[in-house]
Short mmCIF file of N, CA and C in Angstrom, two decimals:
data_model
loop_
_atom_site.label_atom_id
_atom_site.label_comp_id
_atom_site.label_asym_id
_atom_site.label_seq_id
_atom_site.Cartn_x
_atom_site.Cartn_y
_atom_site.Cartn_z
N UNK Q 1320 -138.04 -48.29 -53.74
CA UNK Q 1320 -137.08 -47.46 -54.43
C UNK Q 1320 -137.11 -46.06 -53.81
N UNK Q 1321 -136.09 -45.32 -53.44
CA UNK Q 1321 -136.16 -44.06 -52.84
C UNK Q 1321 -134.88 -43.40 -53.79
N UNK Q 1322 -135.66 -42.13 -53.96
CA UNK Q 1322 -134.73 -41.68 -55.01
C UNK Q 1322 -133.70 -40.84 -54.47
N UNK Q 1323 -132.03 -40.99 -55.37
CA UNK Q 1323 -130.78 -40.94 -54.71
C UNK Q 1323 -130.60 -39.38 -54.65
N UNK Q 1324 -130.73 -38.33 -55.64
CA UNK Q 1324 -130.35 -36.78 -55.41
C UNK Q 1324 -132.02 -36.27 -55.52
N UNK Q 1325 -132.30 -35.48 -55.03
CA UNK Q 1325 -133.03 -34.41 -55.36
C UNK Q 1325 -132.61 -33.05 -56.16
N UNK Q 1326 -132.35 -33.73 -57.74
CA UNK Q 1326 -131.81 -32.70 -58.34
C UNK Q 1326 -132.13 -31.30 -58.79
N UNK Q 1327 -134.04 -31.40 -58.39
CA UNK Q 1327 -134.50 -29.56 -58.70
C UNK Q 1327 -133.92 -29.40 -57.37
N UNK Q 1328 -133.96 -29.71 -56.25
CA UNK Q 1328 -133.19 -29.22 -54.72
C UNK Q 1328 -131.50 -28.61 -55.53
N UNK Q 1329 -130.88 -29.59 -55.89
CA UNK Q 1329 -129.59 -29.65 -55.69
C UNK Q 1329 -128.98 -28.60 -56.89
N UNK Q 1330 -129.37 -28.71 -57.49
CA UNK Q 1330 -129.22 -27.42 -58.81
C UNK Q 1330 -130.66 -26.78 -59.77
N UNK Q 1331 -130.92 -26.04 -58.22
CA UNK Q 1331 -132.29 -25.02 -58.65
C UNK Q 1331 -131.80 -24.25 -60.00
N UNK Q 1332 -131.02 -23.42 -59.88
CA UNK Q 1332 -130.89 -22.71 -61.51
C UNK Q 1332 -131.19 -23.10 -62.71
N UNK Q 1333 -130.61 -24.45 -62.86
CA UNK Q 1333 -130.23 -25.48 -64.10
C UNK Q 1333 -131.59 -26.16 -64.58
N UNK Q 1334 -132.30 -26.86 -63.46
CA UNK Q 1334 -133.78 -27.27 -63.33
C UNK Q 1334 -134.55 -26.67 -63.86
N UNK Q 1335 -134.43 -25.08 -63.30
CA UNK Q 1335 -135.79 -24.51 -63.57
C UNK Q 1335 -135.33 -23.78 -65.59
N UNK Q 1336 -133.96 -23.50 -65.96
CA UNK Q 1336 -133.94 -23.17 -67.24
C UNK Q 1336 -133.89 -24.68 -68.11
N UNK Q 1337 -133.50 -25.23 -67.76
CA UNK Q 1337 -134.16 -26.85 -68.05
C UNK Q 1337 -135.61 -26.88 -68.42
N UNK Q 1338 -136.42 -26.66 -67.29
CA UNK Q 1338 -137.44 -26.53 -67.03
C UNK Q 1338 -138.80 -25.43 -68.25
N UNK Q 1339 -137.95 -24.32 -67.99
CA UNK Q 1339 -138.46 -23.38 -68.91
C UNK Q 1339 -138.14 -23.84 -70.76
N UNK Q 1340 -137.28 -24.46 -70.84
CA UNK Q 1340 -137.17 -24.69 -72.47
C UNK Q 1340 -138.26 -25.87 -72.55
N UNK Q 1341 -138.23 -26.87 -71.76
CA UNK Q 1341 -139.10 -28.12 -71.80
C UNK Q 1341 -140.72 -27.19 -72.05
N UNK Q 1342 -141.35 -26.16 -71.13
CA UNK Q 1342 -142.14 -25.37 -71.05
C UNK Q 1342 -142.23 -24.73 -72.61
N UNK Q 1343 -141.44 -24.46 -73.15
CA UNK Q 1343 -141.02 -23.48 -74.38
C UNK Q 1343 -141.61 -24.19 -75.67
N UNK Q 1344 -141.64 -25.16 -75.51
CA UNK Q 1344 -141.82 -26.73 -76.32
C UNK Q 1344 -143.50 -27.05 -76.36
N UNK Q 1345 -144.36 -26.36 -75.69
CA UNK Q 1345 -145.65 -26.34 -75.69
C UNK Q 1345 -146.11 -25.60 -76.66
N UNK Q 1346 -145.29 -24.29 -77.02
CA UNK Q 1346 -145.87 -23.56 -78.02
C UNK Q 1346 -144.74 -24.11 -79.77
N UNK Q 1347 -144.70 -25.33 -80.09
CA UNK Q 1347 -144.10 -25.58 -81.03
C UNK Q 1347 -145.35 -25.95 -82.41
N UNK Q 1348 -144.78 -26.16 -83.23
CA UNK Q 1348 -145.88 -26.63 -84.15
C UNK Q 1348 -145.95 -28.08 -84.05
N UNK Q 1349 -145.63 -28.39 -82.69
CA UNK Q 1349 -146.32 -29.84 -82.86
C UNK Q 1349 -147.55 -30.27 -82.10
N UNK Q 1350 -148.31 -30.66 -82.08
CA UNK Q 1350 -149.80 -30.96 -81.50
C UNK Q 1350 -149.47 -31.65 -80.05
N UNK Q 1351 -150.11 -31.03 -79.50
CA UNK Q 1351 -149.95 -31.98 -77.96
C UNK Q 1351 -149.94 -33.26 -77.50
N UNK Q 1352 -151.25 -33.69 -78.95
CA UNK Q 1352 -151.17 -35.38 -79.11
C UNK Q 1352 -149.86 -36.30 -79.69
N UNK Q 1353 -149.12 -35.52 -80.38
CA UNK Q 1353 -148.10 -36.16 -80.65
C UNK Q 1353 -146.68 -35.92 -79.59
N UNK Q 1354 -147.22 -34.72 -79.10
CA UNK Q 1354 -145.97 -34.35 -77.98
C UNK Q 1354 -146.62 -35.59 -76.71
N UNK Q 1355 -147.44 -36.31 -76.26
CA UNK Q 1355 -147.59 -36.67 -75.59
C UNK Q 1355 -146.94 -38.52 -75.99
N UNK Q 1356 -147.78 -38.45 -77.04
CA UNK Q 1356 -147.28 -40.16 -77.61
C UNK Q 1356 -145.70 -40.08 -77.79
N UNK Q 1357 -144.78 -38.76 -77.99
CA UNK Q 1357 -143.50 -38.91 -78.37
C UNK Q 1357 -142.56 -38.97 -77.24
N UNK Q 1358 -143.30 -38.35 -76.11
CA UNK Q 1358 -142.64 -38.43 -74.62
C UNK Q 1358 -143.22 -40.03 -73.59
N UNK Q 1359 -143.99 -40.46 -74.34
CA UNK Q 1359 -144.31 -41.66 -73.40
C UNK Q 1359 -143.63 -42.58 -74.20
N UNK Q 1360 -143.40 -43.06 -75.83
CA UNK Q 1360 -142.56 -43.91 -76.30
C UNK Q 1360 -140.77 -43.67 -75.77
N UNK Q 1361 -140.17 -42.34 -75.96
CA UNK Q 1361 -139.01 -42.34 -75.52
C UNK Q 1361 -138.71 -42.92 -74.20
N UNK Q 1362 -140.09 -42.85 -72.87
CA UNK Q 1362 -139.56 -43.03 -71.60
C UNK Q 1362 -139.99 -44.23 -71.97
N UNK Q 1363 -140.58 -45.33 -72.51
CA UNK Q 1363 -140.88 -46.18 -72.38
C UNK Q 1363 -139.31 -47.40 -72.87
N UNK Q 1364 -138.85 -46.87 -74.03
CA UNK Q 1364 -137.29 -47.26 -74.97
C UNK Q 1364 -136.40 -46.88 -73.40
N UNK Q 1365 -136.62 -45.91 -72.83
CA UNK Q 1365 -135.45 -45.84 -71.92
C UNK Q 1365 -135.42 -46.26 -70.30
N UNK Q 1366 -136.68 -46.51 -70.10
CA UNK Q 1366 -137.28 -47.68 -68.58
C UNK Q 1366 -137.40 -46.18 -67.88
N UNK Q 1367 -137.35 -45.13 -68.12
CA UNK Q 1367 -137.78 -44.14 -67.51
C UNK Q 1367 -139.59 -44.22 -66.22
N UNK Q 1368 -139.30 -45.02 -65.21
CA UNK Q 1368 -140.69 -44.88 -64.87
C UNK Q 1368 -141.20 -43.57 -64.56
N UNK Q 1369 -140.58 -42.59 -64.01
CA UNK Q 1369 -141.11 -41.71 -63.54
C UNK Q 1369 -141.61 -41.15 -64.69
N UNK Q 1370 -141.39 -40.66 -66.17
CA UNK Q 1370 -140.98 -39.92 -67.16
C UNK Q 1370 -142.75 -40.45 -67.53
N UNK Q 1371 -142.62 -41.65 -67.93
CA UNK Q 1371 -143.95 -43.14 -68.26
C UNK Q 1371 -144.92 -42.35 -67.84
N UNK Q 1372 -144.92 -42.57 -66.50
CA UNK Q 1372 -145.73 -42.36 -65.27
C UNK Q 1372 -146.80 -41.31 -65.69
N UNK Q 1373 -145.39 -40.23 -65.52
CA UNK Q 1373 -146.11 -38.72 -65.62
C UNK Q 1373 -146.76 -38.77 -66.70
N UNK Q 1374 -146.34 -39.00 -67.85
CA UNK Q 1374 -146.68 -38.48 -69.40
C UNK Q 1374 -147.88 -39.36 -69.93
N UNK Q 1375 -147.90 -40.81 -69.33
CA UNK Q 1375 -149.49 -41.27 -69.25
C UNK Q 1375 -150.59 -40.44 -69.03
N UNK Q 1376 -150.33 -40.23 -67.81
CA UNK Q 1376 -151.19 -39.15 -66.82
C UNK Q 1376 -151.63 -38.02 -67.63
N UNK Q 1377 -150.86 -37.26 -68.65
CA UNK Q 1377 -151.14 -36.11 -69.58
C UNK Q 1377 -151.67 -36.42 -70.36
N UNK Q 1378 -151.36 -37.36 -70.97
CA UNK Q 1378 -151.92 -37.74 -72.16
C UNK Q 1378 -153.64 -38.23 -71.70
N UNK Q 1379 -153.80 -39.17 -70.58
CA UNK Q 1379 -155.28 -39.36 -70.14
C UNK Q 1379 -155.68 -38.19 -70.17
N UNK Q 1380 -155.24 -36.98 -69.22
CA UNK Q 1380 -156.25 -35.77 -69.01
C UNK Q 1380 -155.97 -35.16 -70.27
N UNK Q 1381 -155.20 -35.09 -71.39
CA UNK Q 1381 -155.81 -34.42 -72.37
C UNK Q 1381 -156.68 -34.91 -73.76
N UNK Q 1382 -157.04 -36.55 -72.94
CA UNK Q 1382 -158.09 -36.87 -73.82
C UNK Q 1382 -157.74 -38.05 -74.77
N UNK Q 1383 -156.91 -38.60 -74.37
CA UNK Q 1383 -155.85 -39.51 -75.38
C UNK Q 1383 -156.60 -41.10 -74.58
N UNK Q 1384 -156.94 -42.01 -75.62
CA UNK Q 1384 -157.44 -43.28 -75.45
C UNK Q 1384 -156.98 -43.73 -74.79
N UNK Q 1385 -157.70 -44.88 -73.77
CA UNK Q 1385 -156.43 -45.89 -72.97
C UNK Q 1385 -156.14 -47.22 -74.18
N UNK Q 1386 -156.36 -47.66 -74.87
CA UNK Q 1386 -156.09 -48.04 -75.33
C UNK Q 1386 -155.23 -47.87 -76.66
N UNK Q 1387 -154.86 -46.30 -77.60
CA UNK Q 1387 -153.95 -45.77 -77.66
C UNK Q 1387 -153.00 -46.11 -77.02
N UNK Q 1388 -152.97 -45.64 -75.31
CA UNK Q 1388 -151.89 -45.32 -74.69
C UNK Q 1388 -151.51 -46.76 -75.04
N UNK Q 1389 -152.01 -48.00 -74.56
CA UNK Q 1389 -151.06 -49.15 -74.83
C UNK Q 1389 -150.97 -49.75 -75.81
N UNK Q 1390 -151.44 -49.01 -77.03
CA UNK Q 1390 -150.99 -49.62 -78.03
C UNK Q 1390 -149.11 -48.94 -78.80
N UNK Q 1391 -148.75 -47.57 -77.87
CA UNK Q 1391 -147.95 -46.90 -78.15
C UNK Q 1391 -146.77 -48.00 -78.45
N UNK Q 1392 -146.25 -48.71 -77.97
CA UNK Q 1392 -145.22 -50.03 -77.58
C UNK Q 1392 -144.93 -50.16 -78.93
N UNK Q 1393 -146.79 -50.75 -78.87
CA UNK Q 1393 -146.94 -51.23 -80.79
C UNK Q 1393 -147.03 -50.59 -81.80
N UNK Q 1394 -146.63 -49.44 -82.07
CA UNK Q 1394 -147.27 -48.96 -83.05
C UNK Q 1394 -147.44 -49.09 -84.45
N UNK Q 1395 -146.33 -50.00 -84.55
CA UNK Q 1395 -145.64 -50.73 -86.03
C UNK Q 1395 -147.02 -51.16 -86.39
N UNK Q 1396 -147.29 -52.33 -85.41
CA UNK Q 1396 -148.84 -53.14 -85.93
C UNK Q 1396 -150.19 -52.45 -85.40
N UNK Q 1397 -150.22 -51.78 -84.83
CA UNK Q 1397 -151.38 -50.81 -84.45
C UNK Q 1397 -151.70 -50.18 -85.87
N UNK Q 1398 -153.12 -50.01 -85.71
CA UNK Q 1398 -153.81 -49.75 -86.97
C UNK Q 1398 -154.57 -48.36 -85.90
N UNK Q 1399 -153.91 -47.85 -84.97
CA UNK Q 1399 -154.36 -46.99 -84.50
C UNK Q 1399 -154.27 -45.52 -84.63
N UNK Q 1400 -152.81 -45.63 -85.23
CA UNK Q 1400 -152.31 -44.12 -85.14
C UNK Q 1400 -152.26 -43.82 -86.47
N UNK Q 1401 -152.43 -42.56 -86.72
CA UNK Q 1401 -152.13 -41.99 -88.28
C UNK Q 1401 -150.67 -41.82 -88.75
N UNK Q 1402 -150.48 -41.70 -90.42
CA UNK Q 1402 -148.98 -41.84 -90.66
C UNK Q 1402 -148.66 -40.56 -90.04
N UNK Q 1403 -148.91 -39.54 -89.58
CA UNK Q 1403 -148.54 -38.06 -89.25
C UNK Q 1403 -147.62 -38.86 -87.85
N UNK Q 1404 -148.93 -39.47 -86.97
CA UNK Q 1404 -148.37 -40.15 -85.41
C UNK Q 1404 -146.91 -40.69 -85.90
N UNK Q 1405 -147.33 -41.99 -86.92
CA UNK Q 1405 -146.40 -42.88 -87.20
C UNK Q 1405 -144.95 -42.29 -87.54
N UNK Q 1406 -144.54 -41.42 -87.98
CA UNK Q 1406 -143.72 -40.37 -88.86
C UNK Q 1406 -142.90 -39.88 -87.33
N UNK Q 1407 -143.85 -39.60 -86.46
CA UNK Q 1407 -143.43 -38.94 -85.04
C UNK Q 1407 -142.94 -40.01 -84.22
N UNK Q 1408 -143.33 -41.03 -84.32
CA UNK Q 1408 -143.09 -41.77 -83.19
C UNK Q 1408 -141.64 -42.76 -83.94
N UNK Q 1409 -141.79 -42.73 -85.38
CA UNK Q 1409 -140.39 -43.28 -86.23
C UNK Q 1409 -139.41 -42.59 -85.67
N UNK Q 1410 -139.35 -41.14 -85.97
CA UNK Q 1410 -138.51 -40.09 -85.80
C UNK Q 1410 -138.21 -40.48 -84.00
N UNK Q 1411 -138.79 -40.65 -83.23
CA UNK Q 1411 -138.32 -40.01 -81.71
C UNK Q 1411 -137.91 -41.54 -81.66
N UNK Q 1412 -137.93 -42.80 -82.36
CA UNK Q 1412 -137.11 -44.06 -82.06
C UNK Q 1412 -135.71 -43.82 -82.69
N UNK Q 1413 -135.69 -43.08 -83.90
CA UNK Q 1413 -134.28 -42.83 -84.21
C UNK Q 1413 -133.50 -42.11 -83.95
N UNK Q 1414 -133.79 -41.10 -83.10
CA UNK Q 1414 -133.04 -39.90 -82.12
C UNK Q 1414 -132.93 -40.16 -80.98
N UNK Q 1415 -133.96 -41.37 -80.29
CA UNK Q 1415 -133.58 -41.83 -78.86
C UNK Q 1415 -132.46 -43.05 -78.52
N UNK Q 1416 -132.20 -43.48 -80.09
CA UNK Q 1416 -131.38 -44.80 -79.96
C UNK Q 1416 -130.52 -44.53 -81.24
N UNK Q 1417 -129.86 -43.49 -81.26
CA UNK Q 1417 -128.86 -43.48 -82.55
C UNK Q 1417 -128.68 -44.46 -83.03
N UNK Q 1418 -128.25 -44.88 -84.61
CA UNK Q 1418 -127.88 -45.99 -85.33
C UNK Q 1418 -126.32 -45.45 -85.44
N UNK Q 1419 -125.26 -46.27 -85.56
CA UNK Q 1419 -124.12 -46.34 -85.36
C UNK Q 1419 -123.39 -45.19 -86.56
N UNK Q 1420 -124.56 -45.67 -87.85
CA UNK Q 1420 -123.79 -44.73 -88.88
C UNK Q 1420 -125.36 -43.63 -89.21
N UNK Q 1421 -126.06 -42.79 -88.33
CA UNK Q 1421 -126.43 -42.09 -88.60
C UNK Q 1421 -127.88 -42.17 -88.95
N UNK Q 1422 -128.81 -41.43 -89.24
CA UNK Q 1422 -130.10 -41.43 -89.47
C UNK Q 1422 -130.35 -41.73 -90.74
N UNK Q 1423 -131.22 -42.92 -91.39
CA UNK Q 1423 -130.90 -43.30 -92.83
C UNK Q 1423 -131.76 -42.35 -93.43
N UNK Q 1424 -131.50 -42.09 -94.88
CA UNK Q 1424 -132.13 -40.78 -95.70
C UNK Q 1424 -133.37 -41.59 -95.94
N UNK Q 1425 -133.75 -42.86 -95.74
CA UNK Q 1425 -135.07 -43.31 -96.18
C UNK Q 1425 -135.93 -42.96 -94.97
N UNK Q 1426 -135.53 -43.03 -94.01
CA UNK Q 1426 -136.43 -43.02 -92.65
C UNK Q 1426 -136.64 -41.35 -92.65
N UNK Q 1427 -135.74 -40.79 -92.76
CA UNK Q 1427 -135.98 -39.20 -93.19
C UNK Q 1427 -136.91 -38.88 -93.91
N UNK Q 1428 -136.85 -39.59 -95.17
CA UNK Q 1428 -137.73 -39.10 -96.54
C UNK Q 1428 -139.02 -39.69 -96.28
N UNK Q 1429 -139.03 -40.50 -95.36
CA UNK Q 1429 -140.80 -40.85 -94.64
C UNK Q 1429 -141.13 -40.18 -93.84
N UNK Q 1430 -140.37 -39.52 -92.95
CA UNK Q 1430 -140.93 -38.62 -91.80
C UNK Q 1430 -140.91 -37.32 -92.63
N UNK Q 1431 -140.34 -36.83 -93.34
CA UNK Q 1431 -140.68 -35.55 -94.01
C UNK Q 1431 -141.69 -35.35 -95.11
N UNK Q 1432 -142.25 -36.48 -95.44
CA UNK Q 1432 -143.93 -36.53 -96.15
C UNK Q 1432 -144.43 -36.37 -94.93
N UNK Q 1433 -144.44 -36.60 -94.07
CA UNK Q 1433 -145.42 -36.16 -93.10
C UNK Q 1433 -145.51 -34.50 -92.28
N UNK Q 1434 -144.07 -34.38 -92.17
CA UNK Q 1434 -143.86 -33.55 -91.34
C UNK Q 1434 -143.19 -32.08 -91.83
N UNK Q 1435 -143.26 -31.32 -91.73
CA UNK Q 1435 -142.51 -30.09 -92.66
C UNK Q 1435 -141.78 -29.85 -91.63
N UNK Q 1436 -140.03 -29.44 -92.34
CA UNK Q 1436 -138.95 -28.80 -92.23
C UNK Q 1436 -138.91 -28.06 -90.58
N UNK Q 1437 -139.95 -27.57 -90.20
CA UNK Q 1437 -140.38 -27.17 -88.99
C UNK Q 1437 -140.37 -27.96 -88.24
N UNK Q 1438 -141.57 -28.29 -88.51
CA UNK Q 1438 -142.31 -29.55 -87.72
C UNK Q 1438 -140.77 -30.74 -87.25
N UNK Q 1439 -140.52 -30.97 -88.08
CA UNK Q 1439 -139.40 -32.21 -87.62
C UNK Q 1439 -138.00 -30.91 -86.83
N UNK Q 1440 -137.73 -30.05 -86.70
CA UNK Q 1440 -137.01 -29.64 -86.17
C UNK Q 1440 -137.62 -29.58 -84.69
N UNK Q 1441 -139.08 -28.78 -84.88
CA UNK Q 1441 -140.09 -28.94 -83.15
C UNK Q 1441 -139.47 -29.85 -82.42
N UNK Q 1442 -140.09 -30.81 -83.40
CA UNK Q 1442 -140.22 -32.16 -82.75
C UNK Q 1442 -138.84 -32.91 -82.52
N UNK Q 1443 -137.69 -32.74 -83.04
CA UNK Q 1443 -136.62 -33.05 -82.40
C UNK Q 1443 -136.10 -32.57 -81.30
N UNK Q 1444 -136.54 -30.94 -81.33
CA UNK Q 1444 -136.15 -30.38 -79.66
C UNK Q 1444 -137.08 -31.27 -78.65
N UNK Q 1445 -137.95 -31.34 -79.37
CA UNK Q 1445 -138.93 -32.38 -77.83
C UNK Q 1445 -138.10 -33.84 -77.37
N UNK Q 1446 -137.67 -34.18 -78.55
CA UNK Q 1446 -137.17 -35.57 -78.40
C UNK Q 1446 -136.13 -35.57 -77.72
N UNK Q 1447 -135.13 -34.50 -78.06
CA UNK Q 1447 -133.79 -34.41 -76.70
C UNK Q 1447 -134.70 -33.87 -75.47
N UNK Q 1448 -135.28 -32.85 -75.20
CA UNK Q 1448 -135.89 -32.91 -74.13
C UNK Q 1448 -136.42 -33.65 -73.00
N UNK Q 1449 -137.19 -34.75 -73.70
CA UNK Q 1449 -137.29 -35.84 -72.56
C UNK Q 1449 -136.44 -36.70 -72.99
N UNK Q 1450 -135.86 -36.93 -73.85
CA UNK Q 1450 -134.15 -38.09 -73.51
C UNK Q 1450 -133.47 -37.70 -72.16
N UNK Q 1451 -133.01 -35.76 -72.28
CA UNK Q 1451 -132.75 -35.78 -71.30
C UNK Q 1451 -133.66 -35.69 -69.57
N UNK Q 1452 -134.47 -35.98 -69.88
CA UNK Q 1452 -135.24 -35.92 -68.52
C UNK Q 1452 -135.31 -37.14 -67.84
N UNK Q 1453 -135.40 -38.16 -68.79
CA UNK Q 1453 -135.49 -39.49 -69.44
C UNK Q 1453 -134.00 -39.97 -68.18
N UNK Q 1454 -133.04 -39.44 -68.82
CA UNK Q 1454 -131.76 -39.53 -68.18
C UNK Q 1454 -131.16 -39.09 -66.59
N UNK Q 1455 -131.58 -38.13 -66.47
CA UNK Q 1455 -131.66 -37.67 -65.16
C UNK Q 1455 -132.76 -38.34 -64.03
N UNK Q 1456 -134.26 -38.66 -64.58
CA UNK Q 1456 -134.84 -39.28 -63.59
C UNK Q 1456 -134.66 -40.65 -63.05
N UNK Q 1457 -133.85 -41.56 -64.11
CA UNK Q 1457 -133.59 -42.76 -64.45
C UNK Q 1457 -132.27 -42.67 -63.46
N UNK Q 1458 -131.25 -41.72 -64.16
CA UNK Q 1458 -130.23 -41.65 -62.60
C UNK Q 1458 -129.91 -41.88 -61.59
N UNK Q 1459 -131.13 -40.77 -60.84
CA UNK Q 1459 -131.66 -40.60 -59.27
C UNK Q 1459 -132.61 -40.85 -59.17
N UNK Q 1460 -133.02 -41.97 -59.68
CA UNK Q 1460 -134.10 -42.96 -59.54
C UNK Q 1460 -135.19 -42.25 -58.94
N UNK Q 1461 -136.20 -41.18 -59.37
CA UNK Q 1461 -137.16 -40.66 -59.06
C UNK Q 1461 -138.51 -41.31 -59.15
N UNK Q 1462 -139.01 -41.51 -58.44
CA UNK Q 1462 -139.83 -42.15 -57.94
C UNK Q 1462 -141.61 -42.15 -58.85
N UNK Q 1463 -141.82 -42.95 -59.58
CA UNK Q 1463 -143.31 -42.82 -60.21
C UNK Q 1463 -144.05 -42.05 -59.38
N UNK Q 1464 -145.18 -40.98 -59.72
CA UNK Q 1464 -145.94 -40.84 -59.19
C UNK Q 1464 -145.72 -40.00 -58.16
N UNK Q 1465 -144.43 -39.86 -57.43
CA UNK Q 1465 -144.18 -38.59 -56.35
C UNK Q 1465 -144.60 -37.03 -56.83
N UNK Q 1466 -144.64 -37.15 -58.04
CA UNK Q 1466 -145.34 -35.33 -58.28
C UNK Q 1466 -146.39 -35.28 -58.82
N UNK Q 1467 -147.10 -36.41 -58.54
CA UNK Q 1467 -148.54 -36.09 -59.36
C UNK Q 1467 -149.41 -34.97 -58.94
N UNK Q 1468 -149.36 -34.37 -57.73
CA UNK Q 1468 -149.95 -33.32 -56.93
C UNK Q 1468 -149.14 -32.15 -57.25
N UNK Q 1469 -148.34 -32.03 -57.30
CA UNK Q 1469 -147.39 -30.72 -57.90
C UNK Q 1469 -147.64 -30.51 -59.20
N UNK Q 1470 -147.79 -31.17 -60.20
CA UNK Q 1470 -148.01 -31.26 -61.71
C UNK Q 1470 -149.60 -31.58 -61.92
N UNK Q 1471 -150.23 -31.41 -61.00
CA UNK Q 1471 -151.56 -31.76 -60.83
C UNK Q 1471 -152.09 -32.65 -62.01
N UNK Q 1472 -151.55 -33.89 -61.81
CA UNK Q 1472 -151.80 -35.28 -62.55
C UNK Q 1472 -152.91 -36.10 -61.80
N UNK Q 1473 -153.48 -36.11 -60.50
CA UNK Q 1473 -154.02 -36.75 -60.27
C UNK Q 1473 -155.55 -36.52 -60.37
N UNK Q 1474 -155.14 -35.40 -61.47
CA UNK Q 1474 -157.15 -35.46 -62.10
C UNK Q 1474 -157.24 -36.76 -63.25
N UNK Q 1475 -156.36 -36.74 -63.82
CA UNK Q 1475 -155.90 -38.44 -64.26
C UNK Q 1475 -156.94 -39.85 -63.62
N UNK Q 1476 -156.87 -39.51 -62.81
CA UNK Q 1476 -157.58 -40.75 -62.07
C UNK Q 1476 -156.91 -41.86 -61.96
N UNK Q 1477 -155.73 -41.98 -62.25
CA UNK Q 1477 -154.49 -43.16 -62.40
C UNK Q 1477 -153.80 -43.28 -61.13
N UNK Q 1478 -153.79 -42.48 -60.34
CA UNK Q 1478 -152.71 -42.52 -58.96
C UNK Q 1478 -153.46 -43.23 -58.10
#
């Protein structure tokens, strides 16, 4: 697979304020552990490899189980994650795959025992965030693993 645009090349401006809001999203009230499980389930719903790839890789170096990581898929039957996770990872399946008539007020009224008014707003900017990254790498077919040295992922030990 060789990937078709080099789109930080091709529209440096856009990339890098792209770039900087995705960045902006670190200081949210959501925990890194859930920003990590919420960006590897979306790329995972959207065949995103590169997106996968990378966000494995973060989640290893910041301490996140390997077996976590593959239980993410599952999480319905995983007895792994807490309802806080569960609440996060509900929420980023129903914003990554709209339902035809809208987000149901029950799936709401479960993610907001978990999550405060904040918190689920954070965490929805994260969720368009890598949708759209999700979208663009999937595009121009960017390649797993080509920036692990730039994003210094390969303390990971995965590459």
């Amino acid at each position: 697979m060789a990937q078709r645009v080099n789109y930080m090349q091709q529209s440096p401006e856009l990339f890098k304020k792209f770039l900087d809001f995705s960045m902006a999203l670190k200081n949210s009230s959501i925990e890194e552990k859930i920003e990590d499980l919420v960006s590897i389930r979306a790329s995972q719903m959207n065949g995103c490899g590169f997106c996968l790839d990378m966000h494995v890789k973060q989640a290893k170096i910041n301490g996140e189980s390997e077996l976590r990581l593959y239980h993410i898929s599952i999480w319905r039957e995983s007895t792994l994650f807490s309802p806080r996770e569960r609440a996060a990872l509900a929420w980023t399946e129903v914003l990554t795959r709209l339902p035809e008539h809208g987000v149901p007020d029950e799936l709401y009224d479960r993610v907001r025992g978990q999550l405060s008014e904040q918190e689920i707003s954070d965490l929805s900017f994260s969720i368009m965030a890598i949708n759209a990254w999700n979208r663009v790498n999937v595009g121009f077919t960017t390649v797993p693993g080509s920036s692990d040295a730039a994003y210094g992922l390969t303390k990971a030990g995965l590459s």
